[in-house]
């Protein structure tokens, strides 16, 4: 069976926690206003201890972040390393990409996008903040239920 056909969907939280090798962490309260549904954050590096910040981000089924943009005048952007469950990544104006463990998404600076879990699966990825100059995040509108529910 090819990797593409393997099912990595995990609906039960206790089953997902066994597969989520970097741990769920704590509720992502600081950024909750930029998410539909509940997300969890487990920092893997201490802020300021390195030029690269890594965090394991976990999304409950149906959870997704708002459209957003990683700005930088040089360098910057984000890399997602999918680790457990199944999710989605979409850039504005493009088709959504289904995400499974082992996939890596490189998000260039100044590209409007969103990412999150599928409706029927928990999802986790490591978020890597790429160092750059004058980096900032712009949070935009939520991904509507209508947009999200079109994905299968």
C-alpha atoms as a PDB file:
ATOM      1  CA  UNK A   1       0.000   0.000   0.000  1.00  0.00           C
ATOM      2  CA  UNK A   2       1.404   3.396  -0.904  1.00  0.00           C
ATOM      3  CA  UNK A   3       1.842   6.115   1.716  1.00  0.00           C
ATOM      4  CA  UNK A   4      -0.800   8.185  -0.085  1.00  0.00           C
ATOM      5  CA  UNK A   5      -3.458   5.560   0.651  1.00  0.00           C
ATOM      6  CA  UNK A   6      -2.551   5.014   4.309  1.00  0.00           C
ATOM      7  CA  UNK A   7      -5.090   6.371   6.757  1.00  0.00           C
ATOM      8  CA  UNK A   8      -3.568   8.462   9.521  1.00  0.00           C
ATOM      9  CA  UNK A   9      -6.870   9.845  10.815  1.00  0.00           C
ATOM     10  CA  UNK A  10      -7.184   9.691  14.589  1.00  0.00           C
ATOM     11  CA  UNK A  11     -10.465  10.775  16.142  1.00  0.00           C
ATOM     12  CA  UNK A  12      -9.994   9.566  19.721  1.00  0.00           C
ATOM     13  CA  UNK A  13      -7.916  11.890  21.911  1.00  0.00           C
ATOM     14  CA  UNK A  14      -6.310   9.111  23.985  1.00  0.00           C
ATOM     15  CA  UNK A  15      -5.255   7.252  20.829  1.00  0.00           C
ATOM     16  CA  UNK A  16      -3.861  10.477  19.356  1.00  0.00           C
ATOM     17  CA  UNK A  17      -1.842  11.268  22.486  1.00  0.00           C
ATOM     18  CA  UNK A  18      -0.012   7.932  22.051  1.00  0.00           C
ATOM     19  CA  UNK A  19       0.971   8.908  18.494  1.00  0.00           C
ATOM     20  CA  UNK A  20       1.798  12.552  19.255  1.00  0.00           C
ATOM     21  CA  UNK A  21       5.443  11.958  20.198  1.00  0.00           C
ATOM     22  CA  UNK A  22       6.201  15.598  21.047  1.00  0.00           C
ATOM     23  CA  UNK A  23       3.207  15.958  23.389  1.00  0.00           C
ATOM     24  CA  UNK A  24       0.169  18.215  23.226  1.00  0.00           C
ATOM     25  CA  UNK A  25       1.396  20.796  25.680  1.00  0.00           C
ATOM     26  CA  UNK A  26      -1.078  23.296  27.091  1.00  0.00           C
ATOM     27  CA  UNK A  27      -4.164  24.982  25.674  1.00  0.00           C
ATOM     28  CA  UNK A  28      -3.017  27.683  23.255  1.00  0.00           C
ATOM     29  CA  UNK A  29      -4.893  30.416  25.141  1.00  0.00           C
ATOM     30  CA  UNK A  30      -2.635  33.279  24.029  1.00  0.00           C
ATOM     31  CA  UNK A  31      -3.591  32.712  20.375  1.00  0.00           C
ATOM     32  CA  UNK A  32      -7.103  31.286  20.842  1.00  0.00           C
ATOM     33  CA  UNK A  33      -8.696  34.316  19.164  1.00  0.00           C
ATOM     34  CA  UNK A  34      -6.897  33.353  15.923  1.00  0.00           C
ATOM     35  CA  UNK A  35      -8.284  29.793  15.849  1.00  0.00           C
ATOM     36  CA  UNK A  36     -11.631  28.139  15.183  1.00  0.00           C
ATOM     37  CA  UNK A  37     -11.717  25.292  17.725  1.00  0.00           C
ATOM     38  CA  UNK A  38      -9.140  24.341  20.337  1.00  0.00           C
ATOM     39  CA  UNK A  39      -5.409  24.143  19.776  1.00  0.00           C
ATOM     40  CA  UNK A  40      -2.526  23.228  22.071  1.00  0.00           C
ATOM     41  CA  UNK A  41       1.061  24.454  22.135  1.00  0.00           C
ATOM     42  CA  UNK A  42       4.174  22.643  23.338  1.00  0.00           C
ATOM     43  CA  UNK A  43       7.320  24.777  22.866  1.00  0.00           C
ATOM     44  CA  UNK A  44      10.262  22.534  21.947  1.00  0.00           C
ATOM     45  CA  UNK A  45      12.883  25.260  22.252  1.00  0.00           C
ATOM     46  CA  UNK A  46      12.986  28.044  24.785  1.00  0.00           C
ATOM     47  CA  UNK A  47      12.239  31.475  23.330  1.00  0.00           C
ATOM     48  CA  UNK A  48      15.509  33.349  23.009  1.00  0.00           C
ATOM     49  CA  UNK A  49      17.712  30.267  23.527  1.00  0.00           C
ATOM     50  CA  UNK A  50      18.296  29.869  19.792  1.00  0.00           C
ATOM     51  CA  UNK A  51      17.786  31.804  16.582  1.00  0.00           C
ATOM     52  CA  UNK A  52      15.176  29.188  15.615  1.00  0.00           C
ATOM     53  CA  UNK A  53      11.951  28.657  17.584  1.00  0.00           C
ATOM     54  CA  UNK A  54      10.261  25.244  17.396  1.00  0.00           C
ATOM     55  CA  UNK A  55       6.864  24.322  18.817  1.00  0.00           C
ATOM     56  CA  UNK A  56       4.572  21.331  18.503  1.00  0.00           C
ATOM     57  CA  UNK A  57       1.101  22.620  17.651  1.00  0.00           C
ATOM     58  CA  UNK A  58      -1.877  20.286  18.096  1.00  0.00           C
ATOM     59  CA  UNK A  59      -5.345  20.862  16.627  1.00  0.00           C
ATOM     60  CA  UNK A  60      -8.499  19.064  17.771  1.00  0.00           C
ATOM     61  CA  UNK A  61     -10.700  17.689  14.950  1.00  0.00           C
ATOM     62  CA  UNK A  62     -12.079  20.600  12.910  1.00  0.00           C
ATOM     63  CA  UNK A  63      -9.712  23.163  14.452  1.00  0.00           C
ATOM     64  CA  UNK A  64      -7.873  25.535  12.138  1.00  0.00           C
ATOM     65  CA  UNK A  65      -6.090  28.830  12.438  1.00  0.00           C
ATOM     66  CA  UNK A  66      -7.172  32.018  10.709  1.00  0.00           C
ATOM     67  CA  UNK A  67      -5.730  33.088   7.421  1.00  0.00           C
ATOM     68  CA  UNK A  68      -2.398  34.698   8.229  1.00  0.00           C
ATOM     69  CA  UNK A  69       0.820  36.020   6.718  1.00  0.00           C
ATOM     70  CA  UNK A  70       4.405  35.731   7.953  1.00  0.00           C
ATOM     71  CA  UNK A  71       6.067  38.989   6.936  1.00  0.00           C
ATOM     72  CA  UNK A  72       9.807  39.691   6.704  1.00  0.00           C
ATOM     73  CA  UNK A  73      12.017  42.035   4.738  1.00  0.00           C
ATOM     74  CA  UNK A  74      14.640  39.288   4.411  1.00  0.00           C
ATOM     75  CA  UNK A  75      14.447  35.575   5.229  1.00  0.00           C
ATOM     76  CA  UNK A  76      11.580  34.583   7.487  1.00  0.00           C
ATOM     77  CA  UNK A  77       8.591  32.388   6.752  1.00  0.00           C
ATOM     78  CA  UNK A  78       7.635  29.134   8.417  1.00  0.00           C
ATOM     79  CA  UNK A  79       8.207  25.408   8.009  1.00  0.00           C
ATOM     80  CA  UNK A  80       5.617  22.835   9.123  1.00  0.00           C
ATOM     81  CA  UNK A  81       6.724  19.272   9.894  1.00  0.00           C
ATOM     82  CA  UNK A  82       3.627  17.077  10.127  1.00  0.00           C
ATOM     83  CA  UNK A  83       3.935  14.544  12.948  1.00  0.00           C
ATOM     84  CA  UNK A  84       0.552  12.937  13.768  1.00  0.00           C
ATOM     85  CA  UNK A  85      -3.015  12.735  12.509  1.00  0.00           C
ATOM     86  CA  UNK A  86      -4.294  14.438   9.355  1.00  0.00           C
ATOM     87  CA  UNK A  87      -4.732  18.083   8.473  1.00  0.00           C
ATOM     88  CA  UNK A  88      -4.905  20.749   5.776  1.00  0.00           C
ATOM     89  CA  UNK A  89      -2.672  23.519   4.452  1.00  0.00           C
ATOM     90  CA  UNK A  90      -3.932  26.112   1.991  1.00  0.00           C
ATOM     91  CA  UNK A  91      -2.471  29.195   0.361  1.00  0.00           C
ATOM     92  CA  UNK A  92      -4.832  31.915  -0.819  1.00  0.00           C
ATOM     93  CA  UNK A  93      -6.053  31.247  -4.353  1.00  0.00           C
ATOM     94  CA  UNK A  94      -4.803  27.633  -4.381  1.00  0.00           C
ATOM     95  CA  UNK A  95      -6.287  24.222  -3.632  1.00  0.00           C
ATOM     96  CA  UNK A  96      -5.922  22.888  -0.080  1.00  0.00           C
ATOM     97  CA  UNK A  97      -3.209  20.272   0.442  1.00  0.00           C
ATOM     98  CA  UNK A  98      -4.011  17.268   2.677  1.00  0.00           C
ATOM     99  CA  UNK A  99      -1.353  16.782   5.363  1.00  0.00           C
ATOM    100  CA  UNK A 100      -0.105  13.503   6.854  1.00  0.00           C
ATOM    101  CA  UNK A 101       2.808  12.553   9.128  1.00  0.00           C
ATOM    102  CA  UNK A 102       6.183  12.970   7.476  1.00  0.00           C
ATOM    103  CA  UNK A 103       5.120  15.775   5.150  1.00  0.00           C
ATOM    104  CA  UNK A 104       7.001  19.063   5.232  1.00  0.00           C
ATOM    105  CA  UNK A 105       5.467  22.349   4.107  1.00  0.00           C
ATOM    106  CA  UNK A 106       7.684  25.364   3.443  1.00  0.00           C
ATOM    107  CA  UNK A 107       5.726  28.607   3.726  1.00  0.00           C
ATOM    108  CA  UNK A 108       7.411  31.594   2.087  1.00  0.00           C
ATOM    109  CA  UNK A 109       7.160  35.065   3.556  1.00  0.00           C
ATOM    110  CA  UNK A 110       4.249  37.272   2.551  1.00  0.00           C
ATOM    111  CA  UNK A 111       1.992  34.353   1.498  1.00  0.00           C
ATOM    112  CA  UNK A 112      -1.520  34.344   2.978  1.00  0.00           C
ATOM    113  CA  UNK A 113      -2.369  30.842   4.210  1.00  0.00           C
ATOM    114  CA  UNK A 114      -3.944  28.715   6.941  1.00  0.00           C
ATOM    115  CA  UNK A 115      -3.452  25.230   8.390  1.00  0.00           C
ATOM    116  CA  UNK A 116      -5.328  22.935  10.744  1.00  0.00           C
ATOM    117  CA  UNK A 117      -6.908  19.547  11.376  1.00  0.00           C
ATOM    118  CA  UNK A 118      -9.323  17.643   9.197  1.00  0.00           C
ATOM    119  CA  UNK A 119     -12.909  17.420  10.474  1.00  0.00           C
ATOM    120  CA  UNK A 120     -12.453  13.818  11.553  1.00  0.00           C
ATOM    121  CA  UNK A 121      -8.899  13.755  12.910  1.00  0.00           C
ATOM    122  CA  UNK A 122      -6.633  15.281  15.492  1.00  0.00           C
ATOM    123  CA  UNK A 123      -3.533  16.811  13.881  1.00  0.00           C
ATOM    124  CA  UNK A 124      -0.085  17.876  15.037  1.00  0.00           C
ATOM    125  CA  UNK A 125       2.822  19.613  13.374  1.00  0.00           C
ATOM    126  CA  UNK A 126       6.077  21.142  14.478  1.00  0.00           C
ATOM    127  CA  UNK A 127       6.122  24.818  13.549  1.00  0.00           C
ATOM    128  CA  UNK A 128       9.562  26.188  12.732  1.00  0.00           C
ATOM    129  CA  UNK A 129       9.842  29.966  12.675  1.00  0.00           C
ATOM    130  CA  UNK A 130      12.480  30.750  10.044  1.00  0.00           C
ATOM    131  CA  UNK A 131      14.814  33.542  11.176  1.00  0.00           C
ATOM    132  CA  UNK A 132      14.733  36.759   9.195  1.00  0.00           C
ATOM    133  CA  UNK A 133      14.772  40.513   9.388  1.00  0.00           C
ATOM    134  CA  UNK A 134      11.772  42.550  10.544  1.00  0.00           C
ATOM    135  CA  UNK A 135       9.639  39.411  11.018  1.00  0.00           C
ATOM    136  CA  UNK A 136       6.008  39.795  12.038  1.00  0.00           C
ATOM    137  CA  UNK A 137       2.763  37.864  11.743  1.00  0.00           C
ATOM    138  CA  UNK A 138      -0.413  39.381  10.373  1.00  0.00           C
ATOM    139  CA  UNK A 139      -3.557  37.590  11.503  1.00  0.00           C
ATOM    140  CA  UNK A 140      -6.459  37.893   9.076  1.00  0.00           C
ATOM    141  CA  UNK A 141     -10.038  36.629   8.889  1.00  0.00           C
ATOM    142  CA  UNK A 142     -11.110  33.140  10.004  1.00  0.00           C
ATOM    143  CA  UNK A 143     -11.471  30.330   7.488  1.00  0.00           C
ATOM    144  CA  UNK A 144     -15.255  30.193   7.200  1.00  0.00           C
ATOM    145  CA  UNK A 145     -17.221  27.022   7.902  1.00  0.00           C
ATOM    146  CA  UNK A 146     -18.386  27.190   4.271  1.00  0.00           C
ATOM    147  CA  UNK A 147     -14.781  27.207   2.958  1.00  0.00           C
ATOM    148  CA  UNK A 148     -13.674  24.523   5.402  1.00  0.00           C
ATOM    149  CA  UNK A 149     -16.642  22.194   4.863  1.00  0.00           C
ATOM    150  CA  UNK A 150     -15.922  22.055   1.109  1.00  0.00           C
ATOM    151  CA  UNK A 151     -12.741  20.113   1.885  1.00  0.00           C
ATOM    152  CA  UNK A 152     -12.987  16.331   1.956  1.00  0.00           C
END
